[in-house]
Each structure stands twice: as structure tokens, then as C-alpha cells.
């Protein structure tokens, strides 16, 4: 059974703090690793799609790294803002583009 | 194009009834996916279409579940003889190619009473 694990399950930070989450996935048969942000009452929104070992991607204050050999990815948020409050999902694709999702990290940023 | 559209947003049904959900993907996306999410879990894969062909179906999908995508455009997901365990958020997503992220709809929340 292919499993994607995310930690921590939830996180509460103050505005301005930087934070990071971890996603662990099987290191064999890797095709791609996706990160999504899911705000309450909205649709999940794609942040990054990463395919190459050592890949680093950045979008504004959010960045992600990928290690396919050891099977992990980190998502970093620099200077968290209240509007960053959401559930962050990672998803692993093996061989095809069907995704296996983790249970997510729920981030709450307090002003 | 306003993104992926799902209808209805909410559905409450009595156990044993049939329900059907609709998903309208982004028009140029040939791939369409259905996922189900229950409380505290990540989205679980149900089925996947490339154009009108249903290429994969999860073992989670019992024979009470069926999905179609006639003409490779919108898709429907039908659940027959609903059970309380079918209560979940049903998410539809579409994508243009394997290297692209998914565009999700807002989901249909099903409650079986």
C-alpha cells in the first residue's frame, strides 16, 4: 500500500513567523510530487508540481524542495500572514498522473 | 472559462436513494478525476478519465458507484442505494497533462441520513 505522510498534522503560528511542513512518500516508482493549498469553503489550489530530484520551486513567500531518493519534500512559508491559513496537501504520483494524497497540514496564522 | 464546476454543492439524501453529481471541467482539459474526502483524511482517488475513456477505477468504488464522461466533456458520478458510509465530500478535478497540477472544483458534499 502506497502511503503519503504529512507532518505536523496542525500548526498554529504568529503573523510574521516562518514555518515549514514535511511530506514523506515512497521513494520507488516516483513520477511527480504535488503541493496544494486548500482554504476553507474553497477549492484546493495547485502550488507546485515537482518532478526532479533536488528541485526547488518558489511562489512569492512559499517555496518547496524535493528529495526523491529519500522520499521527502519540504514546504516553507516565509513571514506567515493570516491569509496563509489553510490546509496544505501534498500528493504523490507514481508512474501515472493519478495522485495519492496525504492527510494535510492545517496551518493557522494568528495576527 | 470559470474553472471546474460541480453541482450540486450540497446533497442530503435518505439511505437507499440514488444520487448523481455533475462535474464540468475546464474545456481544454482532457483528463478528469473524481476523488472522495472524508473527515480527517486526504482526498482518495475514485476514478479517472482521459477524454471519454475511463482508464482507472479504484477498488474503493463498489458496484454501486458508476461514472461516465460522454463525449469527453462533463462527467457524472452516480451512487446507487446510498449508505451512511457514502457521506463525504466528492471532488472533481481536471488537468491538461501529467506534468500540470490539477484544477479542482469546489466539491459536492453528500450527507446520507
Coordinates of N, CA, C and O in Angstrom, one line a residue, chain A:
Chain A
X1 N 0.9 -1.2 0.0 CA 0.0 0.0 0.0 C 0.9 1.2 0.0 O 1.8 1.4 0.8
X2 N 0.6 2.1 -0.9 CA 1.4 3.4 -1.0 C 0.8 4.4 -0.1 O -0.4 4.6 0.0
X3 N 1.8 5.0 0.7 CA 1.3 5.9 1.8 C 2.1 7.2 1.7 O 3.3 7.2 1.4
X4 N 1.3 8.3 1.8 CA 1.9 9.6 1.9 C 1.6 10.2 3.3 O 0.5 10.2 3.7
X5 N 2.7 10.6 3.9 CA 2.5 11.1 5.3 C 3.0 12.5 5.4 O 4.0 12.9 4.8
X6 N 2.2 13.3 6.1 CA 2.5 14.7 6.3 C 2.6 15.0 7.8 O 1.8 14.5 8.6
X7 N 3.5 15.9 8.1 CA 3.7 16.4 9.5 C 4.1 17.8 9.5 O 4.8 18.3 8.6
X8 N 3.7 18.6 10.5 CA 2.7 18.1 11.6 C 1.3 18.1 11.0 O 1.1 18.5 9.9
X9 N 0.4 17.6 11.8 CA -1.0 17.5 11.4 C -1.6 18.9 11.4 O -2.4 19.2 10.6
X10 N -1.2 19.7 12.5 CA -1.7 21.1 12.5 C -0.6 21.9 13.1 O 0.3 21.5 13.8
X11 N -0.7 23.2 12.8 CA 0.3 24.2 13.2 C -0.4 25.5 13.5 O -1.2 26.0 12.7
X12 N 0.0 26.1 14.6 CA -0.5 27.5 14.9 C 0.7 28.4 15.0 O 1.6 28.1 15.9
X13 N 0.8 29.5 14.3 CA 1.9 30.4 14.3 C 1.4 31.8 14.4 O 0.3 32.1 14.0
X14 N 2.3 32.7 14.8 CA 2.0 34.1 14.8 C 2.4 34.7 13.5 O 3.3 34.3 12.8
X15 N 1.6 35.8 13.1 CA 1.9 36.5 11.9 C 3.4 36.9 11.9 O 3.9 37.4 12.9
X16 N 4.1 36.7 10.8 CA 5.5 37.1 10.7 C 6.4 35.9 10.9 O 7.6 35.9 10.5
X17 N 5.9 34.8 11.6 CA 6.8 33.6 11.8 C 7.0 32.9 10.4 O 6.1 32.9 9.6
X18 N 8.1 32.3 10.3 CA 8.3 31.4 9.2 C 8.1 30.0 9.6 O 8.2 29.6 10.8
X19 N 7.6 29.1 8.7 CA 7.2 27.8 9.1 C 7.5 26.8 8.0 O 7.7 27.2 6.8
X20 N 7.6 25.5 8.3 CA 7.8 24.5 7.3 C 7.1 23.2 7.6 O 6.8 22.9 8.8
X21 N 6.7 22.5 6.6 CA 6.0 21.2 6.8 C 6.7 20.2 6.0 O 7.5 20.5 5.0
X22 N 6.5 18.9 6.4 CA 7.1 17.8 5.7 C 6.1 16.9 5.0 O 5.0 16.6 5.6
X23 N 6.5 16.3 3.9 CA 5.7 15.3 3.2 C 6.7 14.2 2.9 O 7.7 14.3 2.3
X24 N 6.3 12.9 3.4 CA 7.1 11.7 3.1 C 6.3 10.8 2.1 O 5.1 10.6 2.3
X25 N 7.0 10.3 1.2 CA 6.4 9.4 0.2 C 7.3 8.3 -0.2 O 8.5 8.3 0.1
X26 N 6.7 7.3 -0.9 CA 7.6 6.1 -1.3 C 8.7 6.6 -2.3 O 8.4 7.4 -3.2
X27 N 9.9 6.1 -2.1 CA 11.0 6.6 -3.0 C 11.1 5.8 -4.3 O 11.9 6.2 -5.2
X28 N 10.3 4.8 -4.4 CA 10.3 4.0 -5.7 C 9.2 4.4 -6.6 O 8.2 4.9 -6.1
X29 N 9.4 4.2 -7.9 CA 8.4 4.5 -8.9 C 7.9 5.9 -8.8 O 6.7 6.2 -9.0
X30 N 8.8 6.8 -8.6 CA 8.4 8.2 -8.5 C 8.1 8.8 -9.8 O 8.8 8.6 -10.8
X31 N 7.0 9.6 -9.9 CA 6.6 10.3 -11.2 C 6.6 11.8 -10.9 O 7.1 12.6 -11.6
X32 N 5.9 12.2 -9.8 CA 5.8 13.7 -9.5 C 5.3 13.8 -8.1 O 4.7 12.9 -7.5
X33 N 5.5 15.0 -7.6 CA 5.0 15.4 -6.2 C 4.3 16.7 -6.4 O 4.9 17.7 -6.9
X34 N 3.1 16.8 -5.9 CA 2.3 18.0 -6.0 C 2.1 18.6 -4.6 O 1.9 17.8 -3.6
X35 N 2.0 19.9 -4.5 CA 1.6 20.6 -3.3 C 0.3 21.4 -3.6 O 0.3 22.1 -4.7
X36 N -0.7 21.4 -2.7 CA -1.9 22.1 -2.9 C -2.2 22.9 -1.6 O -1.9 22.4 -0.5
X37 N -2.9 24.0 -1.8 CA -3.4 24.8 -0.6 C -4.9 24.7 -0.7 O -5.5 25.0 -1.8
X38 N -5.5 24.4 0.4 CA -7.0 24.3 0.5 C -7.5 25.1 1.6 O -7.5 24.8 2.7
X39 N -8.1 26.3 1.2 CA -8.7 27.2 2.1 C -10.2 26.7 2.4 O -10.8 26.2 1.5
X40 N -10.6 27.0 3.6 CA -12.0 26.6 3.9 C -13.0 27.2 3.0 O -12.9 28.3 2.6
X41 N -14.0 26.4 2.5 CA -15.0 26.7 1.6 C -14.6 27.1 0.2 O -15.3 27.6 -0.6
X42 N -13.3 26.7 -0.1 CA -12.8 27.0 -1.5 C -12.3 25.7 -2.1 O -12.4 24.6 -1.4
X43 N -11.9 25.7 -3.3 CA -11.3 24.5 -4.0 C -9.8 24.4 -3.6 O -9.2 25.4 -3.5
X44 N -9.3 23.2 -3.6 CA -7.8 23.1 -3.5 C -7.2 23.7 -4.7 O -7.6 23.6 -5.8
X45 N -6.1 24.5 -4.4 CA -5.4 25.2 -5.4 C -3.9 24.7 -5.6 O -3.2 24.5 -4.6
X46 N -3.5 24.4 -6.8 CA -2.2 23.9 -7.0 C -1.1 24.9 -6.7 O -1.2 26.1 -7.1
X47 N -0.1 24.5 -5.9 CA 1.0 25.4 -5.6 C 2.2 25.0 -6.5 O 2.8 25.9 -7.2
X48 N 2.6 23.7 -6.4 CA 3.8 23.3 -7.1 C 3.6 21.9 -7.6 O 2.9 21.1 -7.0
X49 N 4.2 21.6 -8.8 CA 4.3 20.2 -9.3 C 5.8 20.0 -9.5 O 6.5 20.8 -10.2
X50 N 6.4 19.0 -8.8 CA 7.8 18.8 -8.8 C 8.1 17.4 -9.3 O 7.5 16.5 -8.9
X51 N 9.1 17.4 -10.2 CA 9.4 16.1 -10.8 C 10.9 15.6 -10.7 O 11.2 14.4 -10.7
X52 N 11.8 16.6 -10.5 CA 13.2 16.2 -10.5 C 13.8 16.2 -9.1 O 13.6 17.2 -8.3
X53 N 14.6 15.2 -8.8 CA 15.3 15.2 -7.5 C 16.2 16.5 -7.3 O 16.9 16.9 -8.3
X54 N 16.1 17.1 -6.2 CA 16.8 18.3 -5.9 C 16.1 19.6 -6.4 O 16.6 20.7 -6.2
X55 N 14.9 19.4 -7.0 CA 14.1 20.5 -7.5 C 13.8 21.5 -6.3 O 13.5 21.0 -5.2
X56 N 13.8 22.8 -6.6 CA 13.4 23.8 -5.6 C 12.5 24.7 -6.4 O 12.8 25.2 -7.5
X57 N 11.3 25.0 -5.9 CA 10.3 25.9 -6.6 C 9.9 27.0 -5.6 O 9.8 26.7 -4.4
X58 N 9.6 28.1 -6.1 CA 9.2 29.3 -5.3 C 8.0 30.0 -5.9 O 8.0 30.2 -7.1
X59 N 7.1 30.4 -5.0 CA 6.0 31.3 -5.5 C 5.8 32.3 -4.4 O 5.2 32.0 -3.3
X60 N 6.3 33.5 -4.6 CA 6.1 34.5 -3.5 C 6.9 34.1 -2.3 O 8.1 33.8 -2.3
X61 N 6.2 34.0 -1.2 CA 6.8 33.7 0.1 C 6.8 32.2 0.4 O 7.3 31.7 1.4
X62 N 6.3 31.4 -0.5 CA 6.2 30.0 -0.4 C 7.2 29.3 -1.3 O 7.4 29.7 -2.5
X63 N 7.9 28.3 -0.7 CA 8.9 27.6 -1.6 C 8.8 26.1 -1.2 O 8.3 25.7 -0.1
X64 N 9.3 25.2 -2.0 CA 9.3 23.8 -1.8 C 10.6 23.2 -2.3 O 11.1 23.6 -3.3
X65 N 11.0 22.1 -1.6 CA 12.2 21.3 -2.1 C 11.7 19.9 -2.2 O 10.7 19.4 -1.7
X66 N 12.5 19.1 -3.0 CA 12.2 17.7 -3.3 C 13.4 16.8 -3.2 O 14.5 17.2 -3.8
X67 N 13.3 15.7 -2.5 CA 14.3 14.7 -2.5 C 13.7 13.4 -2.8 O 13.0 12.8 -2.0
X68 N 13.8 12.9 -4.0 CA 13.2 11.7 -4.5 C 13.9 10.5 -4.0 O 13.3 9.4 -3.9
X69 N 15.2 10.6 -3.7 CA 16.0 9.4 -3.3 C 15.6 8.9 -1.9 O 15.5 7.7 -1.7
X70 N 15.4 9.9 -1.1 CA 15.0 9.6 0.3 C 13.5 9.7 0.5 O 13.0 9.4 1.6
X71 N 12.8 10.2 -0.4 CA 11.3 10.3 -0.4 C 10.7 11.3 0.6 O 9.9 11.0 1.4
X72 N 11.2 12.6 0.4 CA 10.6 13.6 1.2 C 10.6 15.0 0.4 O 11.4 15.2 -0.5
X73 N 9.6 15.8 0.8 CA 9.5 17.2 0.3 C 9.2 18.1 1.5 O 8.5 17.7 2.4
X74 N 9.8 19.3 1.4 CA 9.5 20.3 2.4 C 8.8 21.5 1.8 O 9.1 21.9 0.6
X75 N 7.8 22.0 2.5 CA 7.2 23.3 2.0 C 7.5 24.3 3.1 O 7.3 24.1 4.3
X76 N 8.0 25.5 2.6 CA 8.4 26.6 3.5 C 7.5 27.8 3.3 O 7.2 28.1 2.1
X77 N 7.1 28.4 4.4 CA 6.4 29.7 4.2 C 7.2 30.7 5.0 O 7.3 30.6 6.2
X78 N 7.6 31.8 4.3 CA 8.4 32.8 5.0 C 7.5 34.0 5.4 O 6.7 34.4 4.6
X79 N 7.6 34.4 6.7 CA 6.8 35.5 7.1 C 5.3 35.3 7.0 O 4.6 36.0 6.3
X80 N 4.8 34.3 7.7 CA 3.4 33.8 7.5 C 2.5 35.0 7.7 O 2.7 35.8 8.6
X81 N 1.4 35.0 7.0 CA 0.3 36.0 7.1 C -1.0 35.3 7.4 O -1.1 34.1 7.0
X82 N -2.0 36.0 8.0 CA -3.3 35.3 8.2 C -3.9 34.7 7.0 O -4.5 33.7 7.1
X83 N -3.7 35.3 5.8 CA -4.3 34.7 4.6 C -3.6 33.4 4.2 O -4.1 32.8 3.2
X84 N -2.5 33.1 4.8 CA -1.9 31.8 4.5 C -2.6 30.6 5.3 O -2.3 29.5 5.0
X85 N -3.5 31.0 6.2 CA -4.2 30.0 6.9 C -5.0 29.1 6.0 O -5.8 29.6 5.2
X86 N -4.7 27.8 6.0 CA -5.3 26.8 5.1 C -4.8 25.4 5.4 O -3.9 25.3 6.3
X87 N -5.3 24.4 4.7 CA -4.7 23.1 4.8 C -3.8 22.9 3.6 O -4.2 23.2 2.5
X88 N -2.6 22.4 3.9 CA -1.6 22.2 2.8 C -1.5 20.7 2.6 O -1.1 20.0 3.5
X89 N -1.8 20.3 1.4 CA -1.9 18.9 1.0 C -0.7 18.6 0.1 O -0.4 19.4 -0.9
X90 N 0.0 17.5 0.3 CA 0.9 17.0 -0.7 C 0.4 15.8 -1.3 O -0.5 15.1 -0.7
X91 N 0.8 15.5 -2.5 CA 0.2 14.3 -3.3 C 1.3 13.7 -4.1 O 2.1 14.5 -4.8
X92 N 1.4 12.4 -4.1 CA 2.5 11.7 -4.8 C 1.9 11.0 -6.0 O 0.8 10.4 -6.0
X93 N 2.6 11.0 -7.2 CA 2.2 10.3 -8.4 C 3.2 9.3 -8.7 O 4.4 9.6 -8.8
X94 N 2.8 8.1 -8.9 CA 3.8 7.0 -9.3 C 3.4 6.5 -10.7 O 2.3 6.1 -10.9
X95 N 4.3 6.6 -11.6 CA 4.2 6.1 -13.0 C 3.1 6.7 -13.8 O 3.2 6.9 -15.0
X96 N 2.0 7.1 -13.2 CA 0.9 7.8 -14.0 C 0.6 9.1 -13.3 O 1.3 9.5 -12.4
X97 N -0.4 9.8 -13.7 CA -0.7 11.0 -13.0 C -1.8 10.9 -12.0 O -2.4 11.9 -11.7
X98 N -2.1 9.7 -11.6 CA -3.1 9.5 -10.5 C -2.4 9.9 -9.2 O -1.2 9.5 -9.0
X99 N -3.0 10.7 -8.4 CA -2.4 11.2 -7.2 C -2.8 10.5 -5.9 O -4.0 10.2 -5.8
X100 N -1.9 10.3 -5.0 CA -2.2 9.8 -3.7 C -1.9 10.9 -2.7 O -0.7 11.4 -2.7
X101 N -2.9 11.3 -2.0 CA -2.8 12.5 -1.1 C -2.4 12.1 0.3 O -2.8 11.0 0.8
X102 N -1.7 13.0 0.9 CA -1.5 12.9 2.4 C -2.8 13.5 3.1 O -3.7 14.0 2.4
X103 N -2.8 13.4 4.4 CA -3.9 13.9 5.2 C -3.8 15.4 5.4 O -4.8 16.0 5.8
X104 N -2.7 16.1 5.0 CA -2.6 17.5 5.1 C -2.0 18.0 6.4 O -2.0 17.4 7.4
X105 N -1.5 19.3 6.3 CA -1.1 20.0 7.5 C -2.0 21.3 7.5 O -2.1 22.0 6.6
X106 N -2.7 21.4 8.7 CA -3.6 22.5 8.8 C -2.9 23.7 9.5 O -2.5 23.5 10.6
X107 N -2.7 24.8 8.8 CA -2.0 25.9 9.3 C -2.9 27.0 9.7 O -3.8 27.4 8.9
X108 N -2.7 27.5 10.9 CA -3.5 28.7 11.3 C -2.5 29.8 11.7 O -1.6 29.5 12.5
X109 N -2.6 31.0 11.1 CA -1.7 32.1 11.4 C -2.5 33.1 12.1 O -3.5 33.7 11.6
X110 N -2.1 33.5 13.3 CA -2.8 34.5 14.2 C -2.1 35.8 14.0 O -0.9 36.0 14.0
X111 N -3.0 36.9 13.9 CA -2.5 38.2 13.7 C -1.8 38.7 15.0 O -2.1 38.2 16.1

